[in-house]
Amino acid sequence: MESETVELHEAIIQINDQETVIEVGEIIDQILQRRHRDADYSIEIPLALLRQAEASALRDQIVAGAIAGISLLVGGIGIMNIMLASVTERTREIGIRRALGAKKKDIIAQFLIEAVILSGVGGLIGVVLGIIIPFIISTFWGMTTIVTPIAPILAFSISAMIGVIFGIYPSMRAADMDPVEALRHE
């Protein structure tokens, strides 16, 4: 009886238990190593590829989150600088309001509201762009994009919160001004 050599280009093995997929792949690899010492084969385990893809997606999310966090920090510092400049420019106005009986909490509220409005406008622009850009991407490039209903609400809320957080220092600084000194300011 004469033996015939058969060339095998691909073998697909389906394993129903996900817990043993990698273990079975390693066993098959050991068997093939014994029979094919020159390693003329490769084993692809979809579960392992899926885990690599998940790890890669997690890394991408962490990087995107870090970029978003840095952007929020820079935006917040920008709001704080604008509000500090506003406090400096309006020193005389603050002095007049305090001299006419405005309480510290009134001054704080005024500048906090201005900071929230400023960051809210930025947040609104960001939300509009966050809805339009994925629409353009899906329309012109055919890529699937998803904007969940909670995303614009969350983005706008975070924007308002940034306004409050970074508006506190300028508001407190405005409220702590001595009315007499503020009225002398030119």
mmCIF file of C-alpha atoms in Angstrom:
data_model
loop_
_atom_site.group_PDB
_atom_site.id
_atom_site.type_symbol
_atom_site.label_atom_id
_atom_site.label_comp_id
_atom_site.label_asym_id
_atom_site.label_seq_id
_atom_site.Cartn_x
_atom_site.Cartn_y
_atom_site.Cartn_z
ATOM 1 C CA MET A 1 0.000 0.000 0.000
ATOM 2 C CA GLU A 2 1.387 3.302 -1.069
ATOM 3 C CA SER A 3 0.966 6.419 1.112
ATOM 4 C CA GLU A 4 0.020 9.661 -0.474
ATOM 5 C CA THR A 5 0.982 13.094 0.840
ATOM 6 C CA VAL A 6 -1.906 15.484 1.266
ATOM 7 C CA GLU A 7 -1.387 19.221 1.500
ATOM 8 C CA LEU A 8 -3.585 20.970 4.007
ATOM 9 C CA HIS A 9 -3.982 24.731 3.661
ATOM 10 C CA GLU A 10 -6.541 25.452 6.341
ATOM 11 C CA ALA A 11 -8.305 23.666 9.160
ATOM 12 C CA ILE A 12 -11.124 25.237 11.124
ATOM 13 C CA ILE A 13 -11.840 23.819 14.543
ATOM 14 C CA GLN A 14 -14.928 24.946 16.420
ATOM 15 C CA ILE A 15 -14.907 24.736 20.197
ATOM 16 C CA ASN A 16 -18.152 25.360 22.044
ATOM 17 C CA ASP A 17 -16.663 26.095 25.472
ATOM 18 C CA GLN A 18 -15.006 29.536 25.481
ATOM 19 C CA GLU A 19 -13.102 28.745 28.656
ATOM 20 C CA THR A 20 -11.065 26.012 26.941
ATOM 21 C CA VAL A 21 -10.447 27.691 23.560
ATOM 22 C CA ILE A 22 -6.936 28.900 24.355
ATOM 23 C CA GLU A 23 -6.016 25.645 26.116
ATOM 24 C CA VAL A 24 -7.177 23.558 23.128
ATOM 25 C CA GLY A 25 -5.253 25.885 20.797
ATOM 26 C CA GLU A 26 -2.090 25.292 22.833
ATOM 27 C CA ILE A 27 -2.600 21.501 22.706
ATOM 28 C CA ILE A 28 -3.045 21.611 18.921
ATOM 29 C CA ASP A 29 0.082 23.764 18.682
ATOM 30 C CA GLN A 30 2.082 21.187 20.702
ATOM 31 C CA ILE A 31 0.902 18.347 18.445
ATOM 32 C CA LEU A 32 1.786 20.286 15.302
ATOM 33 C CA GLN A 33 5.207 21.221 16.728
ATOM 34 C CA ARG A 34 6.017 17.530 17.171
ATOM 35 C CA ARG A 35 4.982 16.690 13.609
ATOM 36 C CA HIS A 36 6.179 19.855 11.825
ATOM 37 C CA ARG A 37 9.455 20.879 13.349
ATOM 38 C CA ASP A 38 9.996 23.726 10.884
ATOM 39 C CA ALA A 39 6.816 25.525 12.049
ATOM 40 C CA ASP A 40 5.200 25.851 8.636
ATOM 41 C CA TYR A 41 1.828 26.627 10.180
ATOM 42 C CA SER A 42 0.082 29.276 12.231
ATOM 43 C CA ILE A 43 -2.747 29.063 14.721
ATOM 44 C CA GLU A 44 -5.248 31.879 15.051
ATOM 45 C CA ILE A 45 -7.562 31.859 18.033
ATOM 46 C CA PRO A 46 -10.473 34.276 17.537
ATOM 47 C CA LEU A 47 -11.005 34.573 21.293
ATOM 48 C CA ALA A 48 -7.402 35.685 21.757
ATOM 49 C CA LEU A 49 -7.803 38.133 18.869
ATOM 50 C CA LEU A 50 -10.994 39.408 20.480
ATOM 51 C CA ARG A 51 -9.188 39.929 23.788
ATOM 52 C CA GLN A 52 -6.391 41.786 21.981
ATOM 53 C CA ALA A 53 -8.978 43.972 20.248
ATOM 54 C CA GLU A 54 -10.696 44.649 23.586
ATOM 55 C CA ALA A 55 -7.360 45.574 25.184
ATOM 56 C CA SER A 56 -6.581 47.856 22.251
ATOM 57 C CA ALA A 57 -10.027 49.479 22.505
ATOM 58 C CA LEU A 58 -9.499 50.008 26.241
ATOM 59 C CA ARG A 59 -6.140 51.684 25.563
ATOM 60 C CA ASP A 60 -7.811 53.902 22.962
ATOM 61 C CA GLN A 61 -10.526 54.848 25.465
ATOM 62 C CA ILE A 62 -7.923 55.693 28.112
ATOM 63 C CA VAL A 63 -5.989 57.885 25.654
ATOM 64 C CA ALA A 64 -9.213 59.580 24.485
ATOM 65 C CA GLY A 65 -10.227 60.127 28.116
ATOM 66 C CA ALA A 66 -6.837 61.629 28.927
ATOM 67 C CA ILE A 67 -7.096 63.963 25.929
ATOM 68 C CA ALA A 68 -10.633 64.953 26.970
ATOM 69 C CA GLY A 69 -9.480 65.542 30.550
ATOM 70 C CA ILE A 70 -6.590 67.720 29.426
ATOM 71 C CA SER A 71 -8.939 69.625 27.105
ATOM 72 C CA LEU A 72 -11.363 70.236 29.973
ATOM 73 C CA LEU A 73 -8.516 71.425 32.196
ATOM 74 C CA VAL A 74 -7.212 73.806 29.524
ATOM 75 C CA GLY A 75 -10.754 75.063 28.837
ATOM 76 C CA GLY A 76 -11.362 75.559 32.548
ATOM 77 C CA ILE A 77 -8.133 77.505 32.952
ATOM 78 C CA GLY A 78 -9.171 79.629 29.962
ATOM 79 C CA ILE A 79 -12.532 80.373 31.595
ATOM 80 C CA MET A 80 -10.798 81.243 34.864
ATOM 81 C CA ASN A 81 -8.409 83.633 33.087
ATOM 82 C CA ILE A 82 -11.275 85.323 31.228
ATOM 83 C CA MET A 83 -13.204 85.713 34.469
ATOM 84 C CA LEU A 84 -10.143 87.084 36.307
ATOM 85 C CA ALA A 85 -9.680 89.639 33.517
ATOM 86 C CA SER A 86 -13.375 90.508 33.812
ATOM 87 C CA VAL A 87 -13.024 91.005 37.575
ATOM 88 C CA THR A 88 -10.014 93.284 37.045
ATOM 89 C CA GLU A 89 -11.777 95.332 34.346
ATOM 90 C CA ARG A 90 -14.936 95.667 36.436
ATOM 91 C CA THR A 91 -13.297 96.496 39.760
ATOM 92 C CA ARG A 92 -15.005 99.901 39.916
ATOM 93 C CA GLU A 93 -18.412 98.347 39.102
ATOM 94 C CA ILE A 94 -17.896 95.801 41.889
ATOM 95 C CA GLY A 95 -17.002 98.629 44.284
ATOM 96 C CA ILE A 96 -20.154 100.576 43.354
ATOM 97 C CA ARG A 97 -22.357 97.514 43.808
ATOM 98 C CA ARG A 98 -20.799 96.748 47.197
ATOM 99 C CA ALA A 99 -21.123 100.404 48.279
ATOM 100 C CA LEU A 100 -24.822 100.329 47.312
ATOM 101 C CA GLY A 101 -25.425 97.296 49.529
ATOM 102 C CA ALA A 102 -24.702 94.241 47.382
ATOM 103 C CA LYS A 103 -23.625 91.349 49.575
ATOM 104 C CA LYS A 104 -20.604 89.149 48.900
ATOM 105 C CA LYS A 105 -22.903 86.284 47.920
ATOM 106 C CA ASP A 106 -24.526 88.552 45.262
ATOM 107 C CA ILE A 107 -21.131 89.283 43.702
ATOM 108 C CA ILE A 108 -20.177 85.594 43.869
ATOM 109 C CA ALA A 109 -23.476 84.606 42.233
ATOM 110 C CA GLN A 110 -23.032 87.191 39.462
ATOM 111 C CA PHE A 111 -19.568 86.003 38.470
ATOM 112 C CA LEU A 112 -20.422 82.307 38.860
ATOM 113 C CA ILE A 113 -23.441 82.744 36.586
ATOM 114 C CA GLU A 114 -21.241 84.499 34.025
ATOM 115 C CA ALA A 115 -18.692 81.660 34.188
ATOM 116 C CA VAL A 116 -21.439 79.043 33.750
ATOM 117 C CA ILE A 117 -22.918 80.958 30.799
ATOM 118 C CA LEU A 118 -19.461 81.220 29.231
ATOM 119 C CA SER A 119 -18.762 77.509 29.645
ATOM 120 C CA GLY A 120 -22.361 76.678 28.664
ATOM 121 C CA VAL A 121 -21.942 78.439 25.318
ATOM 122 C CA GLY A 122 -18.735 76.472 24.762
ATOM 123 C CA GLY A 123 -20.522 73.281 25.793
ATOM 124 C CA LEU A 124 -23.415 74.011 23.430
ATOM 125 C CA ILE A 125 -21.003 74.537 20.539
ATOM 126 C CA GLY A 126 -19.273 71.272 21.482
ATOM 127 C CA VAL A 127 -22.584 69.371 21.630
ATOM 128 C CA VAL A 128 -23.661 70.700 18.223
ATOM 129 C CA LEU A 129 -20.296 69.724 16.715
ATOM 130 C CA GLY A 130 -20.486 66.361 18.498
ATOM 131 C CA ILE A 131 -23.769 65.648 16.727
ATOM 132 C CA ILE A 132 -22.895 67.110 13.310
ATOM 133 C CA ILE A 133 -19.411 65.573 12.888
ATOM 134 C CA PRO A 134 -20.510 61.926 13.382
ATOM 135 C CA PHE A 135 -23.408 62.570 10.967
ATOM 136 C CA ILE A 136 -20.953 63.889 8.347
ATOM 137 C CA ILE A 137 -18.604 60.945 8.924
ATOM 138 C CA SER A 138 -21.385 58.394 8.490
ATOM 139 C CA THR A 139 -22.851 60.193 5.470
ATOM 140 C CA PHE A 140 -19.686 60.819 3.463
ATOM 141 C CA TRP A 141 -17.344 58.037 4.599
ATOM 142 C CA GLY A 142 -19.914 55.327 5.268
ATOM 143 C CA MET A 143 -18.588 54.636 8.750
ATOM 144 C CA THR A 144 -21.083 53.709 11.438
ATOM 145 C CA THR A 145 -21.211 56.322 14.183
ATOM 146 C CA ILE A 146 -23.432 56.317 17.224
ATOM 147 C CA VAL A 147 -24.377 59.312 19.355
ATOM 148 C CA THR A 148 -26.250 58.094 22.403
ATOM 149 C CA PRO A 149 -28.996 60.367 23.768
ATOM 150 C CA ILE A 150 -27.177 60.712 27.097
ATOM 151 C CA ALA A 151 -23.918 61.955 25.494
ATOM 152 C CA PRO A 152 -25.066 65.542 24.717
ATOM 153 C CA ILE A 153 -26.710 65.852 28.142
ATOM 154 C CA LEU A 154 -23.579 64.571 29.880
ATOM 155 C CA ALA A 155 -21.289 66.805 27.800
ATOM 156 C CA PHE A 156 -23.352 69.917 28.516
ATOM 157 C CA SER A 157 -23.556 69.068 32.233
ATOM 158 C CA ILE A 158 -19.791 68.587 32.467
ATOM 159 C CA SER A 159 -19.314 71.888 30.655
ATOM 160 C CA ALA A 160 -21.524 73.711 33.170
ATOM 161 C CA MET A 161 -19.709 72.003 36.047
ATOM 162 C CA ILE A 162 -16.356 73.179 34.638
ATOM 163 C CA GLY A 163 -17.779 76.722 34.610
ATOM 164 C CA VAL A 164 -18.719 76.448 38.278
ATOM 165 C CA ILE A 165 -15.416 74.880 39.358
ATOM 166 C CA PHE A 166 -13.188 77.311 37.474
ATOM 167 C CA GLY A 167 -15.449 80.289 38.224
ATOM 168 C CA ILE A 168 -15.193 79.919 41.998
ATOM 169 C CA TYR A 169 -11.778 81.582 42.404
ATOM 170 C CA PRO A 170 -12.563 84.685 40.277
ATOM 171 C CA SER A 171 -15.966 85.008 42.004
ATOM 172 C CA MET A 172 -14.411 84.838 45.464
ATOM 173 C CA ARG A 173 -11.739 87.315 44.442
ATOM 174 C CA ALA A 174 -14.411 89.746 43.215
ATOM 175 C CA ALA A 175 -16.463 89.333 46.401
ATOM 176 C CA ASP A 176 -13.442 89.853 48.674
ATOM 177 C CA MET A 177 -12.597 93.262 47.198
ATOM 178 C CA ASP A 178 -12.650 96.167 49.615
ATOM 179 C CA PRO A 179 -15.395 98.516 48.305
ATOM 180 C CA VAL A 180 -13.374 101.653 49.119
ATOM 181 C CA GLU A 181 -10.274 100.368 47.284
ATOM 182 C CA ALA A 182 -12.432 99.164 44.378
ATOM 183 C CA LEU A 183 -13.991 102.635 43.999
ATOM 184 C CA ARG A 184 -10.518 104.225 43.810
ATOM 185 C CA HIS A 185 -9.554 101.915 40.948
ATOM 186 C CA GLU A 186 -9.416 103.567 37.525
#
